[in-house]
Coordinates of C-alpha atoms in Angstrom, one line a residue:
Chain A
M632 CA 22.5 25.5 11.3
V633 CA 23.7 22.6 9.2
E634 CA 27.3 23.1 8.0
S635 CA 27.5 20.2 5.6
V636 CA 25.2 17.5 4.3
E637 CA 26.5 14.1 5.1
R638 CA 23.5 12.0 5.9
I639 CA 20.3 11.8 3.9
A640 CA 17.0 9.9 4.6
L641 CA 14.9 8.9 1.6
V642 CA 11.4 8.2 2.8
G643 CA 8.5 6.6 0.9
G644 CA 5.1 5.3 1.9
T645 CA 4.3 8.0 4.4
H646 CA 0.9 7.6 2.9
G647 CA 0.1 4.0 2.0
T648 CA -1.7 4.7 -1.3
E649 CA 1.1 6.8 -2.8
L650 CA 2.9 4.0 -4.5
T651 CA 5.5 5.9 -6.5
G652 CA 7.5 6.4 -3.3
V653 CA 6.8 3.0 -2.0
F654 CA 8.2 1.2 -5.0
L655 CA 11.1 3.6 -5.4
I656 CA 12.1 2.8 -1.8
K657 CA 11.8 -0.9 -2.5
K658 CA 13.9 -0.5 -5.7
F659 CA 16.6 1.3 -3.8
Q660 CA 16.5 -1.2 -1.0
Q661 CA 17.1 -4.0 -3.5
S662 CA 19.7 -2.1 -5.4
P663 CA 21.5 0.2 -2.8
H664 CA 24.3 1.0 -5.2
L665 CA 21.9 3.3 -7.1
I666 CA 21.8 5.8 -4.3
K667 CA 25.4 5.4 -3.2
R668 CA 27.5 8.6 -3.5
D669 CA 31.0 9.3 -2.2
G670 CA 31.0 11.1 1.1
I671 CA 27.2 10.8 1.6
K672 CA 25.3 8.2 3.6
T673 CA 21.8 7.7 2.4
I674 CA 19.3 5.5 4.3
T675 CA 15.9 4.4 3.0
L676 CA 12.7 4.1 5.0
L677 CA 9.3 2.8 4.3
A678 CA 7.4 5.0 6.7
N679 CA 4.0 3.4 7.0
P680 CA 4.3 -0.3 6.1
Q681 CA 0.9 -1.3 7.6
A682 CA -1.0 1.3 5.6
V683 CA 0.9 0.2 2.4
A684 CA -0.1 -3.4 3.1
M685 CA -3.7 -2.4 3.6
G686 CA -3.8 -0.1 0.6
R687 CA -4.9 2.8 2.6
R688 CA -3.5 6.3 3.2
Y689 CA -3.2 5.5 6.9
V690 CA -4.4 3.0 9.5
D691 CA -5.6 5.2 12.3
T692 CA -4.5 8.8 11.7
D693 CA -2.5 10.7 9.0
L694 CA 1.2 9.9 9.7
N695 CA 2.2 13.1 8.0
R696 CA 0.4 15.1 10.7
A697 CA 2.0 13.1 13.6
F698 CA 5.3 14.9 14.1
N699 CA 4.5 17.6 16.6
P700 CA 7.4 17.6 19.1
Q701 CA 5.0 17.5 22.1
D702 CA 3.1 14.6 20.5
L703 CA 6.3 12.7 20.0
D704 CA 7.0 13.1 23.7
N705 CA 3.5 12.1 24.8
P706 CA 3.5 8.5 26.0
E707 CA -0.3 8.3 25.8
L708 CA -0.4 8.7 22.0
I709 CA -0.1 5.1 20.9
N710 CA -2.2 4.5 17.8
Y711 CA -0.4 2.9 14.9
E712 CA 0.7 6.2 13.2
Q713 CA 1.5 7.9 16.5
S714 CA 3.8 4.9 17.4
R715 CA 5.4 4.9 13.9
A716 CA 6.1 8.6 14.2
K717 CA 8.1 8.0 17.4
V718 CA 10.0 5.2 15.8
I719 CA 10.8 7.3 12.8
A720 CA 11.8 10.4 14.8
Q721 CA 14.1 8.3 16.9
K722 CA 15.7 6.7 13.8
I723 CA 16.2 10.2 12.2
Q724 CA 17.9 11.4 15.4
Q725 CA 20.0 8.3 15.9
E726 CA 21.3 8.3 12.3
K727 CA 22.1 12.1 12.7
I728 CA 20.2 12.7 9.5
D729 CA 20.8 16.1 7.9
V730 CA 18.3 15.9 5.0
I731 CA 14.9 14.2 4.7
I732 CA 13.5 13.7 1.2
D733 CA 9.9 12.5 1.7
L734 CA 8.3 11.0 -1.5
H735 CA 4.7 11.8 -2.1
S736 CA 2.2 11.8 -4.9
T737 CA -1.0 13.8 -5.6
T738 CA -4.1 13.6 -7.7
A739 CA -3.5 17.2 -8.5
N740 CA -1.5 18.1 -11.7
M741 CA 1.6 19.3 -9.9
G742 CA 4.3 17.8 -12.1
V743 CA 7.4 17.3 -10.0
T744 CA 7.1 19.7 -7.1
I745 CA 9.8 20.2 -4.5
I746 CA 8.1 21.5 -1.3
L747 CA 10.3 23.4 1.1
H748 CA 9.4 24.7 4.5
N749 CA 12.0 27.3 5.1
S750 CA 14.6 29.4 3.3
H751 CA 17.8 27.7 4.4
P752 CA 20.5 28.7 1.9
Y753 CA 21.3 25.0 1.2
L754 CA 17.7 24.4 0.2
L755 CA 17.5 27.5 -1.9
R756 CA 20.7 26.8 -3.8
L757 CA 19.5 23.2 -4.4
A758 CA 16.1 24.5 -5.6
A759 CA 17.8 26.9 -8.0
Y760 CA 20.0 24.1 -9.3
L761 CA 17.0 21.8 -9.8
T762 CA 14.8 24.3 -11.6
E763 CA 17.7 25.1 -14.0
T764 CA 18.6 21.6 -14.8
N765 CA 15.1 20.1 -14.9
P766 CA 12.3 22.0 -16.6
L767 CA 9.6 19.8 -14.9
V768 CA 10.6 20.9 -11.4
K769 CA 8.5 23.5 -9.5
I770 CA 9.4 24.9 -6.1
L771 CA 6.7 25.4 -3.5
Q772 CA 7.4 27.2 -0.3
Y773 CA 5.1 26.0 2.4
P774 CA 6.1 27.3 5.9
L775 CA 5.2 24.8 8.6
N776 CA 3.2 25.7 11.7
Q777 CA 1.3 23.9 14.5
D778 CA -1.3 22.5 12.0
T779 CA 1.3 21.0 9.7
P780 CA 3.5 18.6 11.8
Y781 CA 4.9 16.9 8.7
L782 CA 7.6 14.2 8.7
R783 CA 10.0 16.5 6.9
S784 CA 9.8 18.9 9.8
L785 CA 12.0 16.5 11.8
V786 CA 15.1 18.2 10.3
E787 CA 15.9 21.7 9.2
L788 CA 16.7 20.5 5.7
G789 CA 13.5 18.7 5.1
M790 CA 11.8 18.5 1.7
T791 CA 9.0 16.7 0.0
I792 CA 8.9 15.6 -3.6
E793 CA 5.3 15.7 -4.6
V794 CA 4.5 14.3 -8.1
G795 CA 1.2 14.2 -10.0
A796 CA -1.4 14.0 -11.4
I797 CA -1.6 10.4 -10.3
A798 CA -4.5 8.4 -8.8
N799 CA -3.9 6.7 -5.5
G800 CA -3.1 3.0 -5.4
L801 CA -1.3 2.8 -8.8
L802 CA 2.0 3.4 -10.5
D803 CA 2.6 5.7 -13.5
A804 CA 5.8 4.8 -15.3
R805 CA 6.5 8.3 -16.5
L806 CA 6.1 9.9 -13.0
F807 CA 8.1 7.0 -11.5
Q808 CA 11.0 7.8 -13.8
Q809 CA 10.7 11.6 -13.3
T810 CA 10.7 11.1 -9.5
E811 CA 13.8 8.8 -9.7
D812 CA 15.6 11.4 -11.9
V813 CA 15.1 14.2 -9.4
I814 CA 16.2 12.0 -6.5
H815 CA 19.4 11.3 -8.4
A816 CA 19.9 15.0 -9.1
I817 CA 19.5 15.9 -5.4
L818 CA 21.9 13.2 -4.3
D819 CA 24.4 14.3 -7.0
Y820 CA 24.1 17.8 -5.9
F821 CA 24.8 17.1 -2.2
A822 CA 27.7 14.7 -3.1
A823 CA 29.3 17.4 -5.3
D824 CA 28.9 19.9 -2.6
K825 CA 30.4 17.6 0.0
Q826 CA 33.4 17.1 -2.4
G827 CA 33.9 20.8 -2.7
R828 CA 32.7 20.8 -6.4
L829 CA 29.8 23.2 -5.9
L830 CA 27.4 22.8 -8.9
S831 CA 26.5 26.1 -10.4
S832 CA 23.1 27.4 -9.6
P833 CA 21.4 30.4 -11.3
K834 CA 21.3 33.6 -9.4
S835 CA 17.5 33.6 -9.3
F836 CA 14.7 31.2 -9.7
T837 CA 10.9 31.2 -9.6
F838 CA 9.0 29.7 -6.7
Y839 CA 5.4 29.6 -5.4
R840 CA 4.5 30.5 -1.8
V841 CA 1.4 29.1 -0.2
I842 CA -0.8 32.0 1.1
E843 CA -4.2 30.5 1.7
K844 CA -6.4 27.4 1.5
V845 CA -9.8 27.3 -0.1
D846 CA -12.5 24.8 0.9
Y847 CA -15.3 23.4 -1.3
P848 CA -18.7 25.0 -1.2
R849 CA -20.6 23.2 1.6
N850 CA -24.2 23.0 2.8
Q851 CA -25.4 23.4 6.4
N852 CA -24.5 19.9 7.3
G853 CA -20.9 20.2 6.1
G854 CA -21.5 18.2 2.9
I855 CA -19.9 19.4 -0.2
E856 CA -22.2 21.2 -2.7
G857 CA -19.9 21.5 -5.7
M858 CA -16.9 20.4 -7.6
I859 CA -13.7 21.9 -9.0
H860 CA -14.8 23.8 -12.2
P861 CA -13.8 22.0 -15.4
Q862 CA -11.8 25.1 -16.4
L863 CA -9.7 24.8 -13.3
Q864 CA -9.2 21.0 -13.1
F865 CA -5.6 20.0 -13.7
Q866 CA -4.6 23.7 -14.0
D867 CA -2.1 23.7 -11.1
Y868 CA 0.4 26.5 -11.2
Q869 CA -1.6 28.4 -13.8
P870 CA -2.6 32.0 -13.1
L871 CA -6.1 32.5 -11.7
D872 CA -7.6 36.0 -11.8
S873 CA -10.7 37.5 -10.3
G874 CA -13.9 36.6 -12.2
H875 CA -12.7 33.2 -13.3
P876 CA -14.8 30.1 -12.3
I877 CA -13.3 27.8 -9.6
F878 CA -16.3 25.6 -8.7
V879 CA -19.5 24.3 -10.2
T880 CA -22.3 23.2 -7.9
F881 CA -24.1 19.9 -8.4
D882 CA -27.0 21.7 -10.0
G883 CA -24.7 23.6 -12.4
K884 CA -24.2 27.0 -10.8
E885 CA -20.7 28.4 -11.3
I886 CA -18.7 30.0 -8.5
F887 CA -16.0 32.5 -9.3
Y888 CA -12.7 33.6 -7.8
E889 CA -13.1 37.0 -6.3
G890 CA -9.6 37.8 -4.9
E891 CA -7.9 41.0 -6.0
S892 CA -4.6 39.7 -7.1
T893 CA -3.5 37.0 -9.5
V894 CA -2.9 33.7 -7.7
Y895 CA -1.5 30.3 -8.7
P896 CA -3.6 27.4 -7.3
V897 CA -1.9 24.1 -6.4
F898 CA -3.2 20.8 -4.9
I899 CA -6.4 21.3 -7.0
N900 CA -8.7 18.4 -6.3
E901 CA -6.3 16.4 -4.2
A902 CA -8.4 13.4 -3.1
A903 CA -7.0 13.2 0.4
Y904 CA -7.9 16.8 1.1
Y905 CA -11.7 16.4 0.9
E906 CA -11.7 15.2 4.5
K907 CA -9.4 18.1 5.5
G908 CA -11.6 20.8 3.9
I909 CA -9.2 21.8 1.2
A910 CA -10.2 22.1 -2.4
M911 CA -6.9 23.9 -3.3
Y912 CA -4.1 26.0 -2.0
L913 CA -3.6 29.5 -3.4
T914 CA 0.0 30.6 -4.0
Q915 CA 1.8 33.7 -5.0
K916 CA 4.5 33.5 -7.7
D917 CA 7.8 35.0 -6.7
E918 CA 11.5 35.1 -7.5
Y919 CA 14.5 34.5 -5.3
N920 CA 17.4 36.7 -6.3
W921 CA 20.8 36.6 -4.7
E922 CA 24.5 36.8 -5.3
I923 CA 26.3 33.6 -4.6
Chain B
M1327 CA -37.5 -12.7 -21.1
V1328 CA -38.4 -9.1 -20.2
E1329 CA -41.3 -7.8 -22.3
S1330 CA -41.3 -4.2 -21.3
V1331 CA -39.1 -2.0 -19.0
E1332 CA -41.2 -0.3 -16.3
R1333 CA -38.9 -0.3 -13.2
I1334 CA -35.3 0.9 -13.1
A1335 CA -32.8 0.9 -10.2
L1336 CA -30.1 3.5 -10.4
V1337 CA -27.3 2.4 -8.1
G1338 CA -24.2 4.3 -6.9
G1339 CA -21.5 3.8 -4.3
T1340 CA -21.2 0.0 -4.9
H1341 CA -17.5 0.9 -4.4
G1342 CA -17.1 3.6 -1.7
T1343 CA -14.3 5.5 -3.4
E1344 CA -16.1 6.0 -6.7
L1345 CA -17.7 9.3 -5.9
T1346 CA -19.3 10.2 -9.2
G1347 CA -22.0 7.6 -8.6
V1348 CA -22.3 8.4 -4.9
F1349 CA -22.9 12.1 -5.5
L1350 CA -25.2 11.5 -8.5
I1351 CA -27.4 9.3 -6.4
K1352 CA -27.4 11.9 -3.6
K1353 CA -28.4 14.6 -6.2
F1354 CA -31.3 12.4 -7.6
Q1355 CA -32.5 11.6 -4.0
Q1356 CA -32.6 15.4 -3.3
S1357 CA -34.2 16.2 -6.6
P1358 CA -36.3 13.1 -7.6
H1359 CA -38.1 15.0 -10.4
L1360 CA -34.8 14.9 -12.4
I1361 CA -35.2 11.1 -13.0
K1362 CA -39.0 11.0 -13.3
R1363 CA -40.3 9.8 -16.6
D1364 CA -43.9 9.0 -17.6
G1365 CA -44.6 5.2 -17.4
I1366 CA -41.3 4.4 -15.6
K1367 CA -40.6 4.0 -12.0
T1368 CA -36.9 4.7 -11.1
I1369 CA -35.6 4.0 -7.6
T1370 CA -32.2 5.1 -6.3
L1371 CA -29.9 3.1 -4.1
L1372 CA -26.6 3.9 -2.4
A1373 CA -25.2 0.4 -2.3
N1374 CA -22.3 0.5 0.2
P1375 CA -22.9 3.5 2.5
Q1376 CA -20.4 2.2 5.1
A1377 CA -17.6 2.1 2.6
V1378 CA -18.6 5.5 1.3
A1379 CA -18.5 6.9 4.9
M1380 CA -15.0 5.3 5.4
G1381 CA -13.7 6.5 2.0
R1382 CA -12.8 2.9 1.1
R1383 CA -13.7 0.7 -1.9
Y1384 CA -15.2 -1.8 0.6
V1385 CA -15.3 -2.6 4.3
D1386 CA -14.7 -6.3 4.4
T1387 CA -14.9 -7.7 0.8
D1388 CA -15.7 -6.3 -2.7
L1389 CA -19.5 -5.8 -2.8
N1390 CA -19.4 -6.1 -6.5
R1391 CA -18.2 -9.7 -6.2
A1392 CA -20.9 -10.7 -3.6
F1393 CA -23.9 -11.5 -5.8
N1394 CA -23.4 -15.2 -6.5
P1395 CA -26.9 -16.8 -6.0
Q1396 CA -25.6 -19.5 -3.7
D1397 CA -23.8 -16.9 -1.6
L1398 CA -26.9 -14.8 -1.3
D1399 CA -28.7 -17.9 0.0
N1400 CA -25.9 -18.8 2.4
P1401 CA -26.8 -17.7 6.0
E1402 CA -23.2 -18.1 7.2
L1403 CA -22.0 -15.2 5.0
I1404 CA -22.5 -12.2 7.2
N1405 CA -19.7 -9.8 6.8
Y1406 CA -20.7 -6.2 5.9
E1407 CA -20.7 -6.6 2.1
Q1408 CA -22.2 -10.1 2.2
S1409 CA -25.1 -8.7 4.3
R1410 CA -25.5 -5.6 2.1
A1411 CA -25.7 -7.9 -1.0
K1412 CA -28.6 -9.8 0.5
V1413 CA -30.4 -6.6 1.4
I1414 CA -29.9 -5.2 -2.1
A1415 CA -30.9 -8.4 -3.9
Q1416 CA -34.1 -8.5 -1.8
K1417 CA -34.9 -4.9 -2.6
I1418 CA -34.3 -5.5 -6.4
Q1419 CA -36.7 -8.5 -6.2
Q1420 CA -39.3 -6.8 -4.1
E1421 CA -39.4 -3.8 -6.3
K1422 CA -39.6 -6.0 -9.4
I1423 CA -36.8 -4.2 -11.0
D1424 CA -36.3 -4.7 -14.8
V1425 CA -33.2 -2.7 -15.3
I1426 CA -30.2 -2.0 -13.1
I1427 CA -27.8 0.8 -13.9
D1428 CA -24.8 0.6 -11.7
L1429 CA -22.6 3.7 -11.6
H1430 CA -18.9 3.1 -11.4
S1431 CA -15.7 5.0 -12.2
T1432 CA -12.2 3.9 -13.1
T1433 CA -8.6 5.2 -13.1
A1434 CA -8.4 3.9 -16.6
N1435 CA -9.1 6.2 -19.5
M1436 CA -12.4 4.6 -20.5
G1437 CA -14.4 7.7 -21.3
V1438 CA -18.1 6.8 -20.8
T1439 CA -18.3 3.0 -21.1
I1440 CA -21.5 1.0 -21.0
I1441 CA -20.8 -2.5 -19.8
L1442 CA -23.3 -5.2 -20.9
H1443 CA -23.2 -8.8 -19.8
N1444 CA -25.4 -10.3 -22.4
S1445 CA -26.9 -9.7 -25.9
H1446 CA -30.5 -9.1 -24.9
P1447 CA -32.2 -7.2 -27.8
Y1448 CA -33.3 -4.4 -25.4
L1449 CA -29.8 -3.8 -24.4
L1450 CA -28.4 -4.0 -27.9
R1451 CA -30.9 -1.5 -29.2
L1452 CA -30.2 0.8 -26.3
A1453 CA -26.5 0.5 -26.9
A1454 CA -26.9 1.3 -30.6
Y1455 CA -29.0 4.3 -29.7
L1456 CA -26.4 5.6 -27.2
T1457 CA -23.4 5.2 -29.5
E1458 CA -25.2 7.1 -32.2
T1459 CA -26.4 10.0 -30.0
N1460 CA -23.3 10.4 -27.8
P1461 CA -19.9 10.1 -29.4
L1462 CA -18.3 9.6 -26.0
V1463 CA -20.1 6.3 -25.4
K1464 CA -18.2 3.0 -25.8
I1465 CA -19.9 -0.4 -25.5
L1466 CA -18.1 -3.2 -23.7
Q1467 CA -19.5 -6.7 -23.7
Y1468 CA -18.3 -8.6 -20.7
P1469 CA -20.1 -11.9 -20.2
L1470 CA -20.5 -12.9 -16.6
N1471 CA -19.4 -16.1 -15.0
Q1472 CA -18.8 -17.6 -11.6
D1473 CA -15.8 -15.3 -11.1
T1474 CA -17.8 -12.1 -11.7
P1475 CA -20.9 -12.1 -9.5
Y1476 CA -21.5 -8.4 -10.1
L1477 CA -24.5 -6.4 -8.7
R1478 CA -25.8 -5.9 -12.3
S1479 CA -26.1 -9.7 -12.6
L1480 CA -29.3 -9.5 -10.4
V1481 CA -31.4 -8.8 -13.4
E1482 CA -31.3 -9.8 -17.1
L1483 CA -31.1 -6.1 -18.1
G1484 CA -28.2 -5.1 -16.0
M1485 CA -25.6 -2.7 -17.1
T1486 CA -22.7 -0.7 -15.6
I1487 CA -21.8 2.9 -16.5
E1488 CA -18.0 3.0 -16.1
V1489 CA -16.4 6.5 -16.4
G1490 CA -12.8 7.5 -16.4
A1491 CA -10.0 8.3 -16.1
I1492 CA -10.7 9.6 -12.6
A1493 CA -8.8 9.0 -9.4
N1494 CA -10.6 7.4 -6.5
G1495 CA -12.0 9.6 -3.7
L1496 CA -12.7 12.7 -5.8
L1497 CA -15.1 14.3 -8.3
D1498 CA -14.4 15.4 -11.8
A1499 CA -17.1 17.9 -12.9
R1500 CA -16.8 17.0 -16.6
L1501 CA -17.2 13.2 -16.0
F1502 CA -20.0 13.9 -13.5
Q1503 CA -21.9 15.8 -16.2
Q1504 CA -21.2 13.2 -18.8
T1505 CA -22.4 10.4 -16.5
E1506 CA -25.6 12.4 -15.7
D1507 CA -26.1 13.0 -19.4
V1508 CA -26.0 9.3 -20.3
I1509 CA -28.3 8.4 -17.4
H1510 CA -30.9 10.9 -18.8
A1511 CA -30.4 9.4 -22.3
I1512 CA -31.1 5.9 -21.0
L1513 CA -34.2 7.0 -19.0
D1514 CA -35.5 8.9 -22.0
Y1515 CA -34.9 5.9 -24.2
F1516 CA -36.9 3.5 -21.9
A1517 CA -39.6 6.0 -21.4
A1518 CA -40.1 6.5 -25.1
D1519 CA -40.1 2.8 -25.6
K1520 CA -42.7 2.3 -22.9
Q1521 CA -44.9 5.0 -24.6
G1522 CA -44.6 3.2 -27.9
R1523 CA -42.4 5.9 -29.4
L1524 CA -39.4 3.7 -30.2
L1525 CA -36.4 6.0 -30.7
S1526 CA -34.5 5.2 -33.8
S1527 CA -31.3 3.2 -33.5
P1528 CA -28.7 2.6 -36.2
K1529 CA -28.7 -0.8 -37.8
S1530 CA -25.1 -1.5 -36.6
F1531 CA -22.8 -0.3 -34.0
T1532 CA -19.3 -1.0 -32.7
F1533 CA -18.6 -2.8 -29.5
Y1534 CA -15.7 -4.3 -27.7
R1535 CA -15.8 -7.9 -26.3
V1536 CA -13.6 -8.9 -23.4
I1537 CA -11.4 -11.9 -24.4
E1538 CA -8.6 -12.1 -21.8
K1539 CA -7.1 -10.5 -18.7
V1540 CA -3.4 -9.7 -18.4
D1541 CA -1.5 -9.5 -15.1
Y1542 CA 1.5 -7.4 -14.3
P1543 CA 5.0 -9.0 -14.5
R1544 CA 5.6 -10.5 -11.1
N1545 CA 8.5 -11.9 -9.1
Q1546 CA 8.6 -15.3 -7.3
N1547 CA 6.9 -13.8 -4.2
G1548 CA 4.0 -12.4 -6.2
G1549 CA 5.2 -8.8 -6.0
I1550 CA 4.8 -6.8 -9.2
E1551 CA 8.1 -6.1 -11.1
G1552 CA 6.9 -3.5 -13.5
M1553 CA 4.4 -0.9 -14.5
I1554 CA 2.2 -0.1 -17.5
H1555 CA 4.4 1.2 -20.3
P1556 CA 4.1 5.0 -20.8
Q1557 CA 3.2 4.4 -24.4
L1558 CA 0.2 2.3 -23.2
Q1559 CA -0.9 4.4 -20.2
F1560 CA -4.4 6.0 -20.9
Q1561 CA -4.6 4.3 -24.3
D1562 CA -7.8 2.4 -23.5
Y1563 CA -9.7 1.3 -26.7
Q1564 CA -6.7 2.0 -28.9
P1565 CA -5.4 -0.8 -31.1
L1566 CA -2.5 -2.8 -29.7
D1567 CA -0.4 -5.0 -32.1
S1568 CA 2.3 -7.5 -31.6
G1569 CA 5.7 -6.0 -30.8
H1570 CA 4.4 -2.9 -29.0
P1571 CA 5.5 -2.3 -25.4
I1572 CA 3.0 -2.9 -22.7
F1573 CA 5.1 -2.9 -19.5
V1574 CA 8.3 -1.5 -18.3
T1575 CA 10.1 -3.1 -15.3
F1576 CA 11.4 -1.1 -12.4
D1577 CA 14.9 -1.4 -13.8
G1578 CA 13.8 -0.1 -17.2
K1579 CA 13.3 -3.3 -19.3
E1580 CA 10.5 -3.1 -21.8
I1581 CA 8.0 -6.0 -22.2
F1582 CA 6.1 -6.4 -25.4
Y1583 CA 2.7 -7.6 -26.5
E1584 CA 3.1 -10.9 -28.4
G1585 CA -0.4 -11.8 -29.4
E1586 CA -1.1 -12.6 -33.0
S1587 CA -4.1 -10.4 -33.6
T1588 CA -4.8 -6.7 -32.9
V1589 CA -6.5 -6.2 -29.6
Y1590 CA -8.0 -3.2 -27.8
P1591 CA -7.0 -3.0 -24.1
V1592 CA -9.3 -1.6 -21.5
F1593 CA -9.1 -1.1 -17.7
I1594 CA -5.5 -0.2 -18.3
N1595 CA -3.9 0.5 -14.8
E1596 CA -7.1 0.4 -12.8
A1597 CA -6.0 0.9 -9.2
A1598 CA -8.5 -1.6 -7.7
Y1599 CA -7.3 -4.4 -10.0
Y1600 CA -3.7 -4.5 -8.6
E1601 CA -5.0 -6.8 -5.8
K1602 CA -7.0 -8.9 -8.4
G1603 CA -3.9 -9.5 -10.6
I1604 CA -5.3 -7.6 -13.6
A1605 CA -3.1 -5.0 -15.4
M1606 CA -5.6 -4.7 -18.2
Y1607 CA -8.3 -6.6 -20.1
L1608 CA -7.8 -7.3 -23.8
T1609 CA -10.8 -6.9 -26.0
Q1610 CA -11.7 -7.6 -29.7
K1611 CA -13.4 -4.8 -31.6
D1612 CA -16.6 -6.0 -33.4
E1613 CA -19.8 -4.8 -35.0
Y1614 CA -23.4 -5.7 -34.3
N1615 CA -25.5 -5.8 -37.5
W1616 CA -29.2 -6.4 -37.6
E1617 CA -32.4 -5.4 -39.3
I1618 CA -34.8 -3.8 -36.8

């Protein structure tokens, strides 16, 4: 269990087409004073420089699925991303990093989402603080398992900042600024904590917990047969009830949500998830309540 | 000069990540009756199947810059797109195609844009008809030159349907439907014309003429130093006057438009144009007036 946050890794370009993180990392590398905080050491890392240079999500395989501990120890896994994962894992360990902040973007309309993979009290207090001080911030709980060996899983206090909607391969000035703002808020929070000035967090906050993934309608050959319904497009974090349309097939047939309870879809129509068989994730809305 | 339109080529997937066209072509290939019209033969063509399969704009080079006549005759140009360009050009010639409709999409907010590269009366009358019958349609005049050896340049009556804003690598049901609607309107128009039932067109219509391209602010190494200003993002076809901001640098400095006349930017923040040094095209708004 981490006792105190002293060393933070800011990571961008884990996916080469998600330029918000790439250019924020470049900015911080050119102007390191921006991320300097008393008592905290913050390092910056461009995770997949070759994919960035090629303008592609990845070169050989998805870097953000390459951090299984047994894969990192397997000397036979040597493609570009497998090799990069080992270099990154070693760096995170050598630098004794407590917190990873991995900067991503999405074609889904997810605003400024902080993705957490556990309920560590440090992360929950930070999440509560961010939701209170920044109305754009949404908190997504996404427990990791064997299928999700993400970069952020290298440390207990790993998180992703996922901003959107933004197309791959370009910059959106508003989302760039919003991402930078939330990075500064996180650094300020940990710096204040380190200095014993605990910033006040509310006693409860709303979060969304991933419960299920939903694939596109597909034909016998695995090809997709439909699209996100126009009424659902860009409606991330909005309530979805039984009987509401979620897909429309290419010949115009509507497909409806049939679950029993209200859910809150996220990652709706994320471009990179077509190949992964994910049209959206369904989440439950929930509250954390505690006495600090 | 074309006397009568009898043979049309519907082309999609010229860029492998622009899925609207790819899936419309697949739909029409599975249901050819949808594009059948009396007196007209319409063929469908998936232009860059390898790029589609790889989920990339192109494999080796941009296919939509590979149609220079001298390049098509050069036996030494044999990379994937150069080879595809030769196959496509031969097919268009063998099939005696009169009209090419090339289906594209863009990350810029260009609605449903019909791009023309000349002022052939057939195209102007069609453009007038489409703008009157479909309020979403915008007409962009973009004369071709040596730098723009596009697929549509293979015939005199070439046009592009450019829809957006849409990210690469995904489908948007609303834009898919709007693109299909305008394809049907074009086929109906040529079919009526062929049958001697000329559909009425207005005596004037608005169009936009490309006059200039604008690059991003760049540093000495050629790296970009700024982004499209939030006030300009998604404002395609809106008037831009001197003194209005067009870029914001990574450290927050605003850069203003300094031209003397009002212009109407298009292709604002198109992802694929970062590598081409184009942040937007400036256009002039104009009217065609004629007596039919």
